[in-house]
Amino acid sequence: MMSIIIIALLVNLLMDTSESFSVVVPRDQIVAHVGSTVTLPCWISPPENAEALEIRWYRHDQFSNPVLFYQHGKIQDLQEESFRNRSSLTVRSDQSGGLKDGDVSLRLEKLRIQDEGSFYCYVSGESAYDSSKVVLKVTDPPESSDSPDPSDPWKALFFTLLICALLGLAGLILYKYRQKLIGKKQADQNPKDGLMEKLIKKAVGEETIEELRKHAVQITIDRERSHPDLRVTKDCKIMREAPGYKHTGEGFPYELCALGTQRFTSGRHYWEVSFTQKDTPPKHYWLIGVAKHDRSDLTPSSGSWFLCSDGDNGFYINSDTPVKLPPTLTPRPEQLGVLLDYDLGLLSFYNVKERKHLLTMSTRFTGPVVPLFNPGVGDPSPLVILDCPEPVESAVESSVESSVPLTAQTPDGPIQK
């Protein structure tokens, strides 16, 4: 009886001492003026060495385009362009020990008016993560002693015209920067800019599943371009790893991919994939996206874009520097919707059962792209490409380049290669 009590106490002690921390920031907003340098304090509680942790500072909805990204003991090159050479990690006070004491504060130089707003500090370790928000208020610079004498009307007029010219120049720079971000020409060169902005806004989550399915296409697997260790049904709709396949590498089995038969060069196209079958939990391992028709490997620079579910390791999007997403893709999708907007360069993912938008990747497509699938390994359920209602085709939107039949019934027989 005494030994049982001792074992229970040890288990509770181990649970109470499990690795965990909180990210702490000041309650009040931080105020600084244009052109100055400011520190956004942030630290880990209880204090611990943060040199081996992942530290990400980002703005709202810009997790994959951070202000600063620290990983593997150094600041990575992945960064929002407007903060390049202006952001760094610093200490919040002279008494701070920096990263060794869990101080992950952000230093911003040459403040701009557009820097005002919320900054999110996200810290992640092997078994714990947390994030907090710091609000930055940017004010006008303090008045200079060289201010014009209001009694001299000529000086007052000169400085008024100078200020107007500077404000006009700043507005022009901001306008051109905004146009560059959305990958378009200036509004006076493209009269359809207003329509394009509405389409982008729709593509990131305002459309219902029923509206998305108006752009549905029937997708099949190109058996000739699937990995030899994949088992694919005769109708080219269901796939999983072969019974004898042994994944000997580390991490997700990226090589276990299959490409769709259909090729897209313009327009909007939507398809759905199921990760469950009756009486089994949703798949924990899968990779869904698009790739160039002649792709050679799985990087955006070589032409592939995807969302990956890697079991307990979480969700990832494809980028030249791998980006781990926060745990917001819950509950784990049982049915995933994919919307490819080729013309706008957008790839969006939706949780069909929960009827919600998950995320959107922005890029620029060149040449034909095809659907990309990977069923992962170790799940009882296969990956199933579903049949959606066929879209109403038009001369503008029809761009599927395939002679393969677009409808197929799922067989009841065994999966065959």
XYZ file of C-alpha atoms in Angstrom:
417
model
C 0.000 0.000 0.000
C 2.817 2.406 0.885
C 4.579 1.733 -2.460
C 1.396 2.655 -4.376
C 1.165 5.980 -2.528
C 4.838 6.763 -3.282
C 4.359 5.997 -6.997
C 1.279 8.266 -7.166
C 3.208 11.119 -5.510
C 6.056 10.720 -8.013
C 3.620 10.815 -10.962
C 2.006 14.011 -9.645
C 5.440 15.558 -9.117
C 6.450 14.771 -12.699
C 3.184 16.244 -14.012
C 3.605 19.414 -11.967
C 7.149 19.916 -13.222
C 6.375 19.369 -16.925
C 7.829 21.954 -19.267
C 5.538 24.969 -19.654
C 5.811 28.734 -19.748
C 3.796 31.894 -20.334
C 4.615 34.823 -22.582
C 4.268 38.087 -20.610
C 3.968 41.651 -21.963
C 3.070 45.048 -20.387
C -0.620 45.776 -19.882
C -0.393 49.372 -21.148
C 0.301 50.348 -24.747
C 3.790 51.452 -25.745
C 3.994 55.077 -26.981
C 6.793 56.393 -29.220
C 7.127 59.092 -31.863
C 7.921 58.886 -35.564
C 11.611 58.396 -36.340
C 12.546 57.130 -32.874
C 13.670 53.699 -31.626
C 11.327 51.740 -29.343
C 11.485 48.505 -27.339
C 8.406 46.244 -27.177
C 8.990 44.295 -23.905
C 8.214 40.582 -23.830
C 9.547 37.820 -21.597
C 8.965 34.224 -20.535
C 7.581 33.315 -17.123
C 8.982 31.465 -15.276
C 12.356 32.602 -16.693
C 14.241 30.080 -18.793
C 16.933 30.128 -21.463
C 15.215 31.037 -24.758
C 18.252 30.579 -27.017
C 16.966 27.194 -28.257
C 13.316 28.283 -28.654
C 11.461 29.608 -31.722
C 10.617 33.320 -31.377
C 8.288 34.996 -33.866
C 7.115 38.628 -33.807
C 4.348 39.318 -36.347
C 1.468 41.659 -37.164
C -2.202 40.648 -37.336
C -2.837 37.890 -39.955
C 0.839 37.997 -40.974
C 2.128 34.913 -39.135
C 3.934 33.580 -42.209
C 5.396 37.042 -43.021
C 6.864 38.032 -39.633
C 8.462 41.219 -38.363
C 11.266 39.049 -36.908
C 11.826 35.273 -36.871
C 14.421 33.643 -34.537
C 15.100 29.895 -34.900
C 18.046 27.513 -34.438
C 19.959 30.102 -32.425
C 19.850 32.931 -34.979
C 17.556 35.428 -36.689
C 16.284 33.954 -39.985
C 15.959 35.800 -43.288
C 12.165 35.216 -43.426
C 10.833 38.737 -42.761
C 8.281 41.326 -43.834
C 10.148 43.638 -46.203
C 9.100 46.894 -44.478
C 10.851 45.792 -41.235
C 14.092 44.602 -42.827
C 17.154 46.238 -41.173
C 14.842 47.903 -38.621
C 14.044 45.046 -36.213
C 16.167 43.039 -33.772
C 15.976 41.264 -30.412
C 16.982 43.374 -27.412
C 16.753 43.556 -23.595
C 13.862 45.258 -21.884
C 16.053 46.804 -19.118
C 19.665 47.107 -17.965
C 19.014 44.345 -15.404
C 17.847 41.855 -18.026
C 20.064 38.928 -18.990
C 18.641 38.774 -22.523
C 17.705 35.488 -24.161
C 19.448 33.459 -21.448
C 16.913 34.833 -18.935
C 13.930 34.459 -21.282
C 13.896 38.100 -22.456
C 12.568 38.081 -26.060
C 11.857 41.820 -26.402
C 11.695 43.435 -29.862
C 13.632 46.573 -30.879
C 12.196 48.706 -33.714
C 14.201 51.531 -35.278
C 13.175 54.509 -37.436
C 9.506 54.247 -36.475
C 6.872 55.028 -39.089
C 3.220 55.999 -38.767
C 2.204 52.685 -40.376
C 4.023 50.785 -37.599
C 1.211 51.697 -35.196
C -0.966 48.772 -34.070
C -0.703 45.333 -32.510
C 2.465 43.218 -32.466
C 2.213 39.540 -31.474
C 5.030 37.748 -29.650
C 4.853 33.962 -30.268
C 7.324 31.667 -28.458
C 7.394 27.914 -29.153
C 9.432 25.039 -27.687
C 9.387 21.279 -28.102
C 6.512 20.801 -25.666
C 5.068 24.261 -24.973
C 4.074 27.478 -26.715
C 2.348 30.760 -25.887
C 1.781 34.207 -27.374
C 0.783 37.717 -26.222
C -0.040 41.029 -27.864
C 1.760 44.365 -27.468
C 0.002 47.542 -28.680
C 2.220 50.285 -30.142
C 1.021 53.908 -30.414
C 3.062 56.068 -32.825
C 2.801 59.853 -32.367
C 4.098 62.826 -34.321
C 7.693 63.892 -33.524
C 8.144 66.562 -30.837
C 7.972 70.135 -32.020
C 11.332 71.634 -32.997
C 12.659 74.948 -31.721
C 13.072 75.906 -35.394
C 9.300 76.166 -35.864
C 8.312 79.115 -38.059
C 7.362 82.365 -36.433
C 3.594 82.711 -36.932
C 4.072 86.476 -37.136
C 6.036 86.007 -40.416
C 3.429 84.998 -43.057
C 6.040 84.138 -45.710
C 7.829 81.669 -43.449
C 4.512 80.170 -42.382
C 3.459 79.772 -46.033
C 6.825 78.196 -46.943
C 6.655 75.602 -44.159
C 2.994 74.876 -44.945
C 3.851 74.157 -48.591
C 6.854 72.054 -47.505
C 4.714 69.946 -45.168
C 2.074 69.447 -47.881
C 4.743 68.336 -50.349
C 6.221 65.856 -47.850
C 2.787 64.450 -47.010
C 2.029 64.084 -50.720
C 5.327 62.283 -51.293
C 4.688 59.963 -48.327
C 1.204 59.195 -49.663
C 2.608 58.369 -53.095
C 5.234 56.028 -51.579
C 2.606 54.241 -49.467
C 0.325 53.893 -52.486
C 3.043 52.326 -54.652
C 4.088 50.023 -51.789
C 0.506 48.828 -51.363
C 0.195 48.106 -55.092
C 3.455 46.141 -54.965
C 2.149 43.974 -52.104
C -0.877 42.808 -54.055
C 1.191 42.310 -57.229
C -0.667 44.730 -59.478
C 0.004 47.878 -61.471
C -1.107 51.306 -60.272
C -4.849 51.942 -60.279
C -4.665 54.396 -63.186
C -3.060 51.643 -65.307
C -5.588 48.970 -64.349
C -9.279 50.038 -64.230
C -10.267 46.638 -62.768
C -8.401 47.133 -59.465
C -11.644 47.537 -57.477
C -12.982 44.245 -58.835
C -9.657 42.496 -58.138
C -9.702 43.632 -54.492
C -13.227 42.260 -54.071
C -12.164 38.905 -55.545
C -9.177 38.722 -53.181
C -11.451 39.499 -50.223
C -13.811 36.724 -51.302
C -10.980 34.233 -51.756
C -9.877 34.514 -48.128
C -13.048 33.381 -46.483
C -16.243 35.314 -47.289
C -17.678 32.705 -49.666
C -19.819 29.833 -48.390
C -19.075 26.213 -49.195
C -22.037 26.233 -51.588
C -20.577 29.215 -53.440
C -17.164 27.556 -53.577
C -18.653 24.411 -55.050
C -19.876 26.434 -58.035
C -16.214 26.317 -59.103
C -15.871 22.579 -58.445
C -13.880 20.354 -60.799
C -13.595 16.585 -60.777
C -10.042 15.533 -59.885
C -8.328 12.198 -60.609
C -4.843 10.893 -59.878
C -2.299 10.530 -62.672
C -1.251 6.934 -61.974
C 1.840 7.304 -64.150
C 3.106 10.178 -61.983
C 2.400 8.752 -58.515
C 5.076 7.339 -56.200
C 5.664 3.585 -56.735
C 4.911 2.909 -53.039
C 1.392 4.369 -53.310
C -1.692 2.178 -53.791
C -4.292 3.921 -55.963
C -7.791 2.636 -56.802
C -8.798 1.949 -60.391
C -10.973 5.072 -60.478
C -7.909 7.123 -59.370
C -9.800 8.619 -56.399
C -8.452 6.803 -53.306
C -4.851 6.329 -52.216
C -2.701 5.214 -49.295
C 0.788 3.871 -48.681
C 1.574 0.301 -49.800
C 1.599 -2.360 -47.026
C 5.319 -3.014 -47.481
C 6.372 0.649 -47.527
C 8.808 1.533 -44.744
C 9.546 5.196 -44.164
C 13.198 5.227 -43.114
C 13.842 8.985 -43.261
C 13.200 11.650 -40.628
C 10.046 13.752 -40.502
C 7.161 13.702 -42.963
C 7.499 11.330 -45.998
C 7.440 14.103 -48.620
C 8.452 11.711 -51.386
C 5.149 9.749 -51.155
C 3.323 12.130 -53.544
C 0.839 11.844 -56.387
C -0.165 14.468 -58.956
C -3.592 15.134 -60.419
C -4.334 14.497 -64.077
C -6.041 17.869 -64.542
C -3.909 20.922 -65.433
C -4.933 24.538 -64.754
C -3.661 27.682 -66.448
C -6.327 30.247 -65.475
C -9.588 30.738 -63.599
C -10.907 29.499 -60.234
C -11.068 25.772 -59.399
C -12.301 23.993 -56.262
C -12.053 20.392 -55.032
C -12.506 18.482 -51.768
C -10.621 15.682 -50.013
C -11.834 13.406 -47.204
C -9.577 12.191 -44.373
C -12.007 9.834 -42.601
C -13.933 6.656 -43.126
C -16.653 5.127 -40.967
C -15.723 4.413 -37.318
C -12.143 5.739 -37.685
C -10.586 9.003 -36.465
C -9.481 11.694 -38.969
C -6.088 11.237 -40.629
C -3.201 12.873 -38.776
C -0.756 12.769 -41.683
C -1.440 14.303 -45.115
C -0.247 16.897 -47.599
C -2.573 18.755 -49.990
C -1.829 21.551 -52.467
C -0.786 22.265 -56.047
C 2.457 21.950 -57.990
C 3.869 22.947 -61.341
C 3.222 20.325 -63.995
C 6.992 19.794 -64.381
C 7.961 20.173 -60.694
C 11.193 18.594 -59.422
C 10.884 18.953 -55.637
C 8.598 20.384 -52.953
C 9.636 24.040 -52.608
C 7.821 27.204 -53.780
C 10.889 28.276 -55.781
C 10.656 25.056 -57.806
C 6.873 25.254 -58.052
C 4.834 23.615 -55.271
C 2.528 25.071 -52.630
C 0.788 23.017 -49.943
C -0.668 22.605 -46.445
C 0.834 19.683 -44.496
C -0.540 17.921 -41.392
C 2.356 16.176 -39.625
C 0.578 14.520 -36.699
C 1.721 15.769 -33.287
C 4.254 18.063 -35.009
C 1.402 20.314 -36.125
C 0.532 21.979 -39.428
C 2.946 23.520 -41.927
C 2.698 25.553 -45.104
C 5.319 25.279 -47.793
C 7.903 28.057 -47.942
C 11.635 28.273 -48.613
C 11.995 28.583 -44.813
C 9.535 26.070 -43.211
C 6.806 27.866 -41.234
C 5.032 26.087 -38.379
C 1.466 27.328 -37.925
C -0.097 28.083 -34.518
C -2.652 25.517 -33.265
C -5.644 27.312 -34.839
C -6.547 24.603 -37.354
C -8.743 22.825 -34.817
C -10.729 20.722 -34.820
C -8.521 18.642 -37.153
C -10.204 18.745 -40.598
C -12.161 15.656 -41.606
C -12.929 17.097 -45.050
C -10.696 19.715 -46.688
C -11.744 22.132 -49.432
C -9.122 23.598 -51.780
C -9.699 26.738 -53.880
C -7.128 27.602 -56.555
C -7.456 31.129 -57.928
C -4.830 31.016 -60.655
C -5.274 34.596 -61.911
C -4.983 36.190 -58.447
C -2.209 33.815 -57.354
C -4.142 32.512 -54.318
C -4.408 29.012 -52.826
C -7.022 28.748 -50.035
C -7.947 25.902 -47.673
C -11.299 25.322 -45.910
C -12.621 23.000 -43.180
C -15.732 21.800 -45.019
C -17.454 20.159 -42.019
C -16.927 23.221 -39.786
C -17.669 25.484 -42.798
C -14.788 27.857 -42.110
C -11.783 29.299 -43.927
C -8.417 28.047 -42.600
C -5.746 30.003 -44.472
C -4.728 31.446 -47.849
C -1.302 31.368 -49.526
C -0.412 34.170 -51.947
C 1.999 33.691 -54.857
C 2.221 34.109 -58.645
C 1.588 31.105 -60.857
C 3.343 30.675 -64.212
C 2.631 27.777 -66.535
C 0.288 24.835 -65.854
C -0.257 23.680 -62.248
C -1.794 20.385 -61.076
C -3.312 19.158 -57.779
C -0.810 17.637 -55.330
C -1.603 14.840 -52.825
C 0.289 12.852 -50.172
C -1.569 10.428 -47.817
C 1.286 10.213 -45.278
C 1.871 6.987 -43.364
C 0.497 5.296 -40.271
C -3.220 6.264 -40.487
C -6.032 3.674 -40.705
C -8.011 5.856 -43.135
C -7.016 6.402 -46.782
C -7.035 9.752 -48.570
C -10.183 10.090 -50.721
C -10.756 12.667 -53.480
C -14.468 13.493 -53.399
C -16.843 14.184 -56.285
C -18.259 17.717 -56.076
C -21.061 19.123 -58.233
C -19.689 20.042 -61.640
C -19.287 23.828 -62.170
C -21.104 25.786 -64.830
C -18.394 26.171 -67.462
C -17.820 29.340 -69.430
C -15.407 30.381 -72.148
C -13.431 32.378 -69.563
C -13.288 29.974 -66.638
C -12.810 26.652 -68.453
C -9.107 25.785 -68.422
C -8.882 22.090 -67.523
C -6.466 20.496 -70.022
C -7.259 16.787 -69.789
C -9.028 14.129 -71.826
C -9.472 11.797 -68.832
C -13.143 11.260 -67.789
C -14.021 13.643 -64.961
C -16.421 11.358 -63.043
C -15.738 8.013 -61.425
C -17.382 5.794 -58.832
C -15.470 4.583 -55.767
C -15.086 0.775 -55.993
C -15.841 -1.527 -53.132
C -12.931 -3.806 -54.002
C -9.354 -3.606 -52.620
C -7.031 -0.708 -53.472
C -4.723 -1.628 -56.342
C -1.675 -0.010 -57.882
